[in-house]
Amino acid sequence: MDLGLASKVFIVTAASGGLGLASARALVAEGARVVLVARRAEALAAAAAELGAQNAMVLPADLSAPETADAAAQLALDTWQRLDGAFVSVGGPPKGHVVENTDEQWQAAFSSVFLAALRVSRAVVGANPAARLGFVLSSSAKSPLADMAISNGLRPGLAMLVKQLANEIAPDGGRAFALLPGRIATQRMVDLLGHDPTPQDAVDSGIPMRRMGDPDEFGRVAAFMLSDAASYVTGVMLPVDGGLLQVL
């Protein structure tokens, strides 16, 4: 299948590793070009070297900073004279119960998770009203996760924002969607588990496929959803979780 991604340009955030880098790899493999945004400059440079200088530009920056989204959009336009969309991933909020997380933790997470995604949306749609916008959310957008009160509080609201955004940009040919990763074997999962994921962790989590997902499996879904092949798909919250999420 020709995904129609050749020469298209996307901003990819949290792109120095994990799901962001996996998605950037999948896009570049299909002929797209990417602006990689992340805080870790050294890891970002390594990612760009892997993808090739002709395919990837880097912006070492904190996505929660108000100016980062506009800077990423401008870098794409200055480099390739076009911007076709973005795939927005951000760092996960800290663990905690509803009454335990502090105001400071909630405020920091709102800035890094919610406002960061909103700012990227503004910057990309401002450059191209027909843009494709993908967001990495969480299964907590549909069902609460134990000990993840901040994620449970913010992700459903962001999911509804994505749904409204999809409706608003659809008349101009734009699309917006979110992917809901389950248990994917990234550093984030190591941090949450406190150890490298094992097959038993997958069983204990109730994953019907009885294994953790590979980041590249997630990245391929992201590339498809951003592609011409998915041109009539918008406003969806698509789980990529091996069947873990047991809601419609």
Rosetta silent file (secondary structure, phi, psi, omega in degrees, C-alpha in Angstrom):
SEQUENCE: MDLGLASKVFIVTAASGGLGLASARALVAEGARVVLVARRAEALAAAAAELGAQNAMVLPADLSAPETADAAAQLALDTWQRLDGAFVSVGGPPKGHVVENTDEQWQAAFSSVFLAALRVSRAVVGANPAARLGFVLSSSAKSPLADMAISNGLRPGLAMLVKQLANEIAPDGGRAFALLPGRIATQRMVDLLGHDPTPQDAVDSGIPMRRMGDPDEFGRVAAFMLSDAASYVTGVMLPVDGGLLQVL
SCORE:     score description
SCORE:     0.000 S_00000001
   1 L     0.000  131.314  175.439    0.000    0.000    0.000 S_00000001
   2 L   -85.848  114.074 -177.508    1.279    3.445   -0.922 S_00000001
   3 L   -79.210   -9.477  178.359    0.695    5.608    2.146 S_00000001
   4 L    67.643   31.342 -177.986    1.286    8.823    0.230 S_00000001
   5 L   -98.862   -6.467 -176.258    3.763   10.137    2.797 S_00000001
   6 L   -57.319  127.740  176.758    6.673   10.821    0.429 S_00000001
   7 L    71.281    0.138  175.738    8.070   14.354    0.929 S_00000001
   8 L   -75.651  155.059 -172.312    5.431   15.272    3.496 S_00000001
   9 E  -123.546  130.334 -178.957    6.688   17.097    6.601 S_00000001
  10 E  -132.753  142.400  165.642    5.651   16.461   10.201 S_00000001
  11 E   -82.704  133.696  175.028    6.601   17.764   13.613 S_00000001
  12 E  -126.391  121.131 -177.490    7.174   14.883   16.017 S_00000001
  13 E  -100.267  166.909 -172.591    7.479   15.690   19.709 S_00000001
  14 L    49.114   43.232 -166.672    9.066   13.694   22.532 S_00000001
  15 L   -94.821    7.073 -179.917   11.100   12.370   19.624 S_00000001
  16 L   -83.615   -5.852 -179.669   14.378   11.499   21.345 S_00000001
  17 L  -177.354 -177.704  172.474   13.116    8.028   22.289 S_00000001
  18 H    59.079 -141.885 -174.869   10.116    5.824   22.980 S_00000001
  19 H   -67.579  -33.634  178.795    6.895    6.220   21.026 S_00000001
  20 H   -63.487  -49.077  179.960    7.911    9.552   19.495 S_00000001
  21 H   -66.405  -39.939  178.255   11.100    8.201   17.947 S_00000001
  22 H   -60.183  -39.377  179.005    9.374    4.998   16.825 S_00000001
  23 H   -69.895  -40.028  176.443    6.755    7.078   15.036 S_00000001
  24 H   -61.942  -40.552  177.660    9.394    9.293   13.429 S_00000001
  25 H   -59.330  -45.466 -178.107   11.189    6.172   12.164 S_00000001
  26 H   -64.890  -39.688  178.393    7.997    4.868   10.591 S_00000001
  27 H   -63.962  -46.945 -178.769    7.276    8.208    8.914 S_00000001
  28 H   -65.319  -36.982  178.200   10.788    8.526    7.497 S_00000001
  29 H   -60.396  -26.362  179.014   10.702    4.910    6.295 S_00000001
  30 L   -95.266    7.880  174.295    7.674    5.916    4.177 S_00000001
  31 L    98.767    2.588  179.264    9.485    8.930    2.699 S_00000001
  32 L   -80.496  168.077  174.531    8.346   11.686    5.057 S_00000001
  33 E  -120.216  150.930 -170.729   10.550   14.315    6.672 S_00000001
  34 E  -136.787  145.004  166.606   10.399   15.238   10.329 S_00000001
  35 E  -102.945  115.169 -176.341   11.208   18.002   12.770 S_00000001
  36 E   -92.888  125.777 -179.159   12.176   16.253   15.983 S_00000001
  37 E  -120.607  129.350  176.031   11.409   18.090   19.229 S_00000001
  38 E  -168.948  165.829 -179.101   12.613   16.998   22.661 S_00000001
  39 L   -81.680  -31.267 -173.040   14.506   18.296   25.662 S_00000001
  40 L   -83.273   97.320 -172.916   17.440   15.861   25.529 S_00000001
  41 H   -61.582  -41.680 -177.193   19.728   17.437   22.955 S_00000001
  42 H   -66.075  -45.771  179.052   22.258   14.597   22.822 S_00000001
  43 H   -66.123  -35.095  178.709   19.624   11.882   22.364 S_00000001
  44 H   -65.409  -42.118  178.183   17.847   14.065   19.811 S_00000001
  45 H   -63.052  -39.499  177.756   21.040   14.461   17.800 S_00000001
  46 H   -64.675  -39.620  178.157   21.536   10.690   17.828 S_00000001
  47 H   -63.381  -43.827  179.838   17.968   10.184   16.590 S_00000001
  48 H   -65.055  -38.380  177.859   18.498   12.658   13.755 S_00000001
  49 H   -63.696  -38.749  177.675   21.768   10.964   12.777 S_00000001
  50 H   -63.574  -41.406 -175.651   19.939    7.638   12.624 S_00000001
  51 H   -81.041  -22.539  178.721   17.190    9.041   10.408 S_00000001
  52 L   103.024  134.815 -175.747   19.544   11.005    8.173 S_00000001
  53 L   -61.186  -28.115  179.677   20.269   14.712    7.879 S_00000001
  54 L   -76.608  -13.596 -175.862   18.183   14.976    4.718 S_00000001
  55 L  -109.826  -19.109 -170.701   15.148   13.586    6.557 S_00000001
  56 E  -139.615  132.118  168.859   15.286   15.072   10.047 S_00000001
  57 E  -113.528  154.665 -176.136   15.861   18.443   11.654 S_00000001
  58 E  -121.365  147.976  173.403   16.072   18.862   15.411 S_00000001
  59 E  -133.746   94.911  176.935   14.771   21.388   17.898 S_00000001
  60 E   -72.738  109.033 -175.330   16.117   20.764   21.412 S_00000001
  61 L  -164.522  159.653  176.530   13.454   22.478   23.514 S_00000001
  62 L   -89.290  122.231 -176.435   10.896   21.977   26.242 S_00000001
  63 L   -66.158  -21.120  178.370    7.444   21.569   24.729 S_00000001
  64 L   -76.754  -10.904  175.489    5.866   23.211   27.768 S_00000001
  65 L   -73.618  133.221 -173.721    7.622   26.488   26.868 S_00000001
  66 L   -57.599  -28.947 -174.635    5.118   28.753   25.075 S_00000001
  67 L   -87.759   -9.350 -171.577    7.434   29.495   22.163 S_00000001
  68 H   -65.802  -43.753 -176.960    8.434   25.912   21.283 S_00000001
  69 H   -61.117  -46.421  179.310    5.463   24.985   19.086 S_00000001
  70 H   -63.924  -37.764  179.359    5.808   28.059   16.869 S_00000001
  71 H   -64.501  -39.105  179.023    9.562   27.523   16.622 S_00000001
  72 H   -66.288  -43.110  178.469    9.049   23.933   15.450 S_00000001
  73 H   -62.788  -41.803 -179.661    6.533   24.990   12.818 S_00000001
  74 H   -66.987  -35.938  177.902    8.838   27.716   11.561 S_00000001
  75 H   -62.668  -42.005  177.688   11.777   25.298   11.382 S_00000001
  76 H   -61.989  -46.260 -178.290    9.748   22.991    9.157 S_00000001
  77 H   -66.814  -40.309  179.671    8.713   25.837    6.872 S_00000001
  78 H   -66.643  -35.096 -174.938   12.212   27.299    6.687 S_00000001
  79 H   -82.903  -46.227 -172.601   13.770   23.909    5.912 S_00000001
  80 H  -122.015    1.787  177.087   11.241   22.290    3.562 S_00000001
  81 L    59.293   26.670  175.413    8.772   25.109    2.768 S_00000001
  82 L  -162.292  159.513  174.922    5.836   23.003    3.929 S_00000001
  83 L  -149.290  114.709 -174.255    4.223   21.528    7.027 S_00000001
  84 L   -98.273  -14.566  179.349    1.704   18.723    6.667 S_00000001
  85 E   164.371 -166.144 -178.775    1.000   17.919   10.285 S_00000001
  86 E  -152.409  153.221  171.113    2.285   16.808   13.651 S_00000001
  87 E  -123.330  112.815 -166.648    2.399   13.815   15.926 S_00000001
  88 E  -105.812  112.468  173.779    2.259   15.069   19.483 S_00000001
  89 L  -123.372  143.572  179.452    3.595   13.013   22.355 S_00000001
  90 L  -134.369  164.122  177.247    4.480   14.385   25.774 S_00000001
  91 L   -64.057  146.308 -178.731    5.962   13.032   28.958 S_00000001
  92 L   -76.993  148.673  177.452    3.567   11.229   31.266 S_00000001
  93 L   -67.227  162.943  178.361    2.402   12.809   34.540 S_00000001
  94 L   -69.889  157.419  175.421    3.660   11.439   37.873 S_00000001
  95 L   -70.169  165.832  176.051    1.863    8.608   39.644 S_00000001
  96 E   152.344  159.496  176.231   -0.357    9.308   42.631 S_00000001
  97 L   -87.271  164.965 -175.272   -3.796    9.109   44.197 S_00000001
  98 L   -55.272  -45.790 -174.684   -6.440   11.813   43.781 S_00000001
  99 L   -89.340    0.251 -175.994   -5.907   13.384   47.201 S_00000001
 100 L   -99.891  -37.479 -178.404   -2.128   12.922   47.220 S_00000001
 101 L   -63.994  140.145 -175.482   -0.864   14.760   44.150 S_00000001
 102 L   -83.584  164.323  174.912    0.030   18.371   44.892 S_00000001
 103 H   -58.059  -39.853 -178.546   -1.252   21.506   43.173 S_00000001
 104 H   -62.973  -39.735  178.090    2.222   22.005   41.740 S_00000001
 105 H   -65.794  -41.576  177.747    2.174   18.532   40.146 S_00000001
 106 H   -63.206  -45.213 -177.849   -1.250   19.160   38.629 S_00000001
 107 H   -65.601  -41.625  178.676   -0.213   22.560   37.270 S_00000001
 108 H   -64.376  -40.899  179.963    3.031   21.243   35.808 S_00000001
 109 H   -68.304  -39.049  177.944    1.214   18.338   34.157 S_00000001
 110 H   -60.969  -40.373  179.447   -1.469   20.615   32.717 S_00000001
 111 H   -66.632  -45.324 -174.082    1.255   22.744   31.158 S_00000001
 112 H   -81.456  -30.532 -176.636    3.263   19.834   29.747 S_00000001
 113 H   -94.945  -49.644 -171.381    0.397   17.540   28.718 S_00000001
 114 H   -89.169  -58.040 -177.085   -2.554   19.779   27.855 S_00000001
 115 H   -63.948  -35.857  179.585   -1.250   23.228   26.934 S_00000001
 116 H   -60.755  -44.667  178.572    1.694   21.794   24.998 S_00000001
 117 H   -64.842  -40.605  179.360   -0.644   19.801   22.752 S_00000001
 118 H   -62.696  -42.855 -178.716   -2.917   22.805   22.293 S_00000001
 119 H   -65.734  -40.076  176.690   -0.013   25.050   21.285 S_00000001
 120 H   -62.369  -41.307  178.415    1.256   22.569   18.700 S_00000001
 121 H   -58.490  -47.104  179.744   -2.261   22.375   17.265 S_00000001
 122 H   -59.458  -46.432 -175.796   -2.437   26.162   16.930 S_00000001
 123 H   -65.091  -42.567 -176.121    0.986   26.401   15.306 S_00000001
 124 H   -73.295  -46.472  179.643    0.402   23.622   12.790 S_00000001
 125 H   -65.683  -32.291  175.683   -3.148   24.580   11.805 S_00000001
 126 H   -63.452  -32.647  178.538   -2.004   28.194   11.511 S_00000001
 127 H   -83.956  -30.119 -176.507    0.565   27.066    8.950 S_00000001
 128 L  -153.012   99.948 -178.846   -1.705   24.573    7.189 S_00000001
 129 L   -60.630  -19.183  179.621   -5.479   24.414    7.833 S_00000001
 130 L   -97.477   24.993 -175.546   -5.559   21.000    6.103 S_00000001
 131 L   -69.823  158.768  171.128   -3.012   19.490    8.486 S_00000001
 132 E  -105.250  127.888 -176.321   -3.122   15.986    9.973 S_00000001
 133 E  -125.118  118.963  176.445   -2.726   16.026   13.754 S_00000001
 134 E  -113.764  144.666 -177.238   -2.099   12.932   15.834 S_00000001
 135 E  -130.011  136.291  173.727   -1.879   12.859   19.627 S_00000001
 136 E   -90.738  111.417  176.721   -0.506   10.236   21.977 S_00000001
 137 L  -105.700 -125.589 -176.482   -2.945    9.969   24.863 S_00000001
 138 L  -167.861  159.192  173.344   -3.499    6.932   27.081 S_00000001
 139 H   -60.689  -16.191  177.054   -6.097    4.320   27.849 S_00000001
 140 H   -67.487  -10.010  172.906   -6.873    6.619   30.802 S_00000001
 141 H   -68.855  -20.993 -178.595   -8.834    8.702   28.271 S_00000001
 142 L  -118.600  -26.893 -176.369  -11.469    5.957   28.434 S_00000001
 143 L  -149.106  132.384 -175.043  -10.861    4.061   31.668 S_00000001
 144 L   -66.579  145.653  175.956   -9.023    5.157   34.838 S_00000001
 145 L  -102.274  137.563  178.730   -5.629    3.727   35.677 S_00000001
 146 L   -60.948  138.938  176.361   -4.789    2.876   39.275 S_00000001
 147 L    64.146   19.158 -178.294   -2.414    5.331   40.953 S_00000001
 148 E  -128.187   54.446 -173.115   -2.512    7.680   37.925 S_00000001
 149 H   -59.370  -41.498 -176.907   -4.903   10.399   39.098 S_00000001
 150 H   -67.227  -43.443  176.362   -3.352   13.224   37.072 S_00000001
 151 H   -61.572  -43.613  179.209   -3.405   11.224   33.863 S_00000001
 152 H   -62.250  -31.286 -179.981   -6.986   10.155   34.592 S_00000001
 153 H   -78.902  -37.414 -172.533   -7.935   13.792   35.103 S_00000001
 154 H   -91.837  -38.322 -171.836   -6.231   15.314   32.059 S_00000001
 155 H   -63.673  -42.660  179.174   -6.371   12.709   29.278 S_00000001
 156 H   -61.900  -37.266  177.470  -10.185   12.538   28.868 S_00000001
 157 H   -64.695  -40.322  178.931  -10.357   16.318   28.563 S_00000001
 158 H   -68.444  -35.505  176.512   -7.616   16.321   25.951 S_00000001
 159 H   -60.902  -42.365  178.695   -9.399   13.538   24.083 S_00000001
 160 H   -67.038  -34.404  175.870  -12.524   15.682   23.880 S_00000001
 161 H   -63.237  -42.136  177.586  -10.396   18.594   22.668 S_00000001
 162 H   -61.112  -41.799  179.443   -9.019   16.375   19.882 S_00000001
 163 H   -61.613  -45.198  178.647  -12.580   15.406   18.948 S_00000001
 164 H   -66.364  -41.508  178.422  -13.656   19.046   18.705 S_00000001
 165 H   -58.678  -41.683  179.079  -10.493   19.975   16.798 S_00000001
 166 H   -58.641  -41.796  179.229  -11.263   17.239   14.263 S_00000001
 167 H   -66.518  -38.773 -175.255  -14.688   18.764   13.670 S_00000001
 168 H   -71.065  -36.108 -175.744  -13.317   22.290   13.345 S_00000001
 169 H   -94.767   -8.982 -178.274  -10.603   21.538   10.786 S_00000001
 170 H   -58.212  -41.371 -179.296  -12.526   18.942    8.757 S_00000001
 171 H   -60.818  -24.992  178.021  -14.130   21.480    6.332 S_00000001
 172 H   -91.565    2.538 -179.360  -10.619   22.568    5.275 S_00000001
 173 L    94.205    4.711  179.504   -9.481   18.979    4.788 S_00000001
 174 L   -81.651  159.573  177.587   -7.727   18.652    8.142 S_00000001
 175 E  -136.789  150.021  174.701   -7.858   15.604   10.375 S_00000001
 176 E  -143.061  142.791 -178.898   -7.186   14.971   14.066 S_00000001
 177 E  -155.728  168.350  175.136   -7.035   11.736   16.014 S_00000001
 178 E  -132.665  145.337  171.516   -5.477   10.219   19.100 S_00000001
 179 E  -105.680  139.073 -178.249   -3.730    6.925   19.736 S_00000001
 180 E  -113.070   91.609 -179.665   -4.164    5.266   23.117 S_00000001
 181 E   -70.179  143.209  172.252   -1.094    3.161   23.871 S_00000001
 182 L   -94.079 -123.099 -179.330   -1.428    0.363   26.368 S_00000001
 183 L   -91.475   93.425  178.881    1.568   -1.463   27.758 S_00000001
 184 E  -105.957  137.983 -173.646    4.359   -0.642   25.303 S_00000001
 185 L   -77.409   74.466  176.632    7.931   -1.618   26.181 S_00000001
 186 L  -114.478  175.933  176.906    9.414    1.882   26.460 S_00000001
 187 H   -63.249  -32.356  175.815   11.488    3.584   29.143 S_00000001
 188 H   -58.143  -41.330  179.119    8.254    5.073   30.477 S_00000001
 189 H   -67.890  -38.023  176.146    7.005    1.533   31.146 S_00000001
 190 H   -60.494  -43.519 -179.671   10.280    0.666   32.868 S_00000001
 191 H   -63.161  -40.794 -178.709    9.859    3.735   35.083 S_00000001
 192 H   -70.734  -39.195 -178.552    6.268    2.810   35.978 S_00000001
 193 H   -79.259  -30.360 -174.160    7.058   -0.861   36.666 S_00000001
 194 L    85.691    8.121  177.853   10.379   -0.265   38.386 S_00000001
 195 L  -164.337  168.506  176.789   12.022   -2.936   36.197 S_00000001
 196 L   -64.447  138.101 -178.869   12.336   -4.087   32.593 S_00000001
 197 L   -59.817  142.934  178.184    9.001   -5.459   31.335 S_00000001
 198 L  -123.494  162.308  174.736    8.608   -9.232   31.437 S_00000001
 199 H   -56.335  -34.434  179.621    6.052  -11.607   29.857 S_00000001
 200 H   -65.735  -33.613  175.890    4.579  -12.074   33.333 S_00000001
 201 H   -59.818  -39.957  179.025    3.958   -8.328   33.543 S_00000001
 202 H   -65.119  -42.581  178.418    1.840   -8.632   30.392 S_00000001
 203 H   -63.498  -46.171 -179.110   -0.130  -11.517   31.861 S_00000001
 204 H   -63.419  -29.188 -179.921   -0.610   -9.688   35.149 S_00000001
 205 H   -78.347  -11.869  179.755   -1.833   -6.620   33.257 S_00000001
 206 L    81.863   23.949  179.336   -4.562   -8.643   31.561 S_00000001
 207 L   -74.806  118.888 -178.601   -3.343   -8.097   27.998 S_00000001
 208 L   -57.119  -33.222  179.667   -5.190  -10.644   25.825 S_00000001
 209 L   -77.724   -8.001  172.485   -2.182  -10.961   23.491 S_00000001
 210 L    60.808   34.135  173.296   -0.082  -11.816   26.582 S_00000001
 211 L  -157.844  156.171  172.155    2.851   -9.613   25.638 S_00000001
 212 L   -73.934  154.043  175.604    3.907   -5.996   25.790 S_00000001
 213 E   -77.540  154.123  174.148    3.774   -3.989   22.592 S_00000001
 214 L   -93.875  138.704  179.913    6.892   -3.053   20.661 S_00000001
 215 H   -53.471  -34.951 -179.638    7.381    0.687   20.013 S_00000001
 216 H   -66.637  -30.528  175.431    7.737    0.017   16.287 S_00000001
 217 H   -63.055  -40.580  176.908    4.263   -1.581   16.255 S_00000001
 218 H   -67.110  -44.398 -177.917    2.890    1.655   17.625 S_00000001
 219 H   -59.770  -36.973  179.723    4.931    3.765   15.204 S_00000001
 220 H   -66.815  -36.179  176.077    3.523    1.979   12.178 S_00000001
 221 H   -65.422  -42.047  178.546   -0.029    2.741   13.320 S_00000001
 222 H   -59.413  -45.650 -179.343    0.919    6.400   13.770 S_00000001
 223 H   -62.478  -43.287  178.477    2.362    6.579   10.253 S_00000001
 224 H   -60.973  -45.728 -176.544   -0.739    4.994    8.736 S_00000001
 225 H   -66.447  -27.446  177.748   -3.089    7.344   10.583 S_00000001
 226 H   -85.190   -5.638 -171.016   -1.109   10.377    9.404 S_00000001
 227 L   -92.579  170.157  174.873   -1.052    9.127    5.838 S_00000001
 228 H   -62.760  -26.084 -178.251   -3.242    9.594    2.779 S_00000001
 229 H   -64.962  -21.872  179.453   -4.369    5.993    3.229 S_00000001
 230 H  -106.603   31.813 -170.020   -6.367    7.072    6.305 S_00000001
 231 L   -65.033  -15.775 -179.988   -7.856   10.120    4.588 S_00000001
 232 L  -112.259   21.490 -179.873  -11.434    9.426    5.761 S_00000001
 233 L  -115.851  117.655  178.207  -10.554    8.701    9.388 S_00000001
 234 L  -153.006  157.546  176.788  -10.796   11.553   11.867 S_00000001
 235 L    73.811   11.180 -175.502  -11.960   12.265   15.401 S_00000001
 236 L   -96.776  153.381  171.517  -11.158    8.750   16.621 S_00000001
 237 E  -113.244   99.505 -169.151   -9.440    7.569   19.798 S_00000001
 238 E  -100.251  113.829  176.529   -7.673    4.422   18.612 S_00000001
 239 E   -70.010  139.202  171.876   -6.270    1.964   21.188 S_00000001
 240 E  -126.484   81.808 -163.368   -2.929    0.357   20.342 S_00000001
 241 L  -147.156   14.564  179.205   -2.827   -2.021   23.274 S_00000001
 242 L    65.082   21.705  179.753   -3.066   -5.676   22.329 S_00000001
 243 L    88.300    9.852 -175.236   -6.721   -5.745   23.352 S_00000001
 244 L   -64.093  -44.580 -174.336   -6.141   -4.487   26.902 S_00000001
 245 L   -72.609  120.970 -173.569   -8.819   -1.792   26.939 S_00000001
 246 L  -105.590   40.601  174.340  -12.156   -3.475   27.609 S_00000001
 247 L  -130.322  159.685  179.561  -14.483   -0.617   26.702 S_00000001
 248 L   -77.596    0.000    0.000  -16.063    0.411   23.395 S_00000001
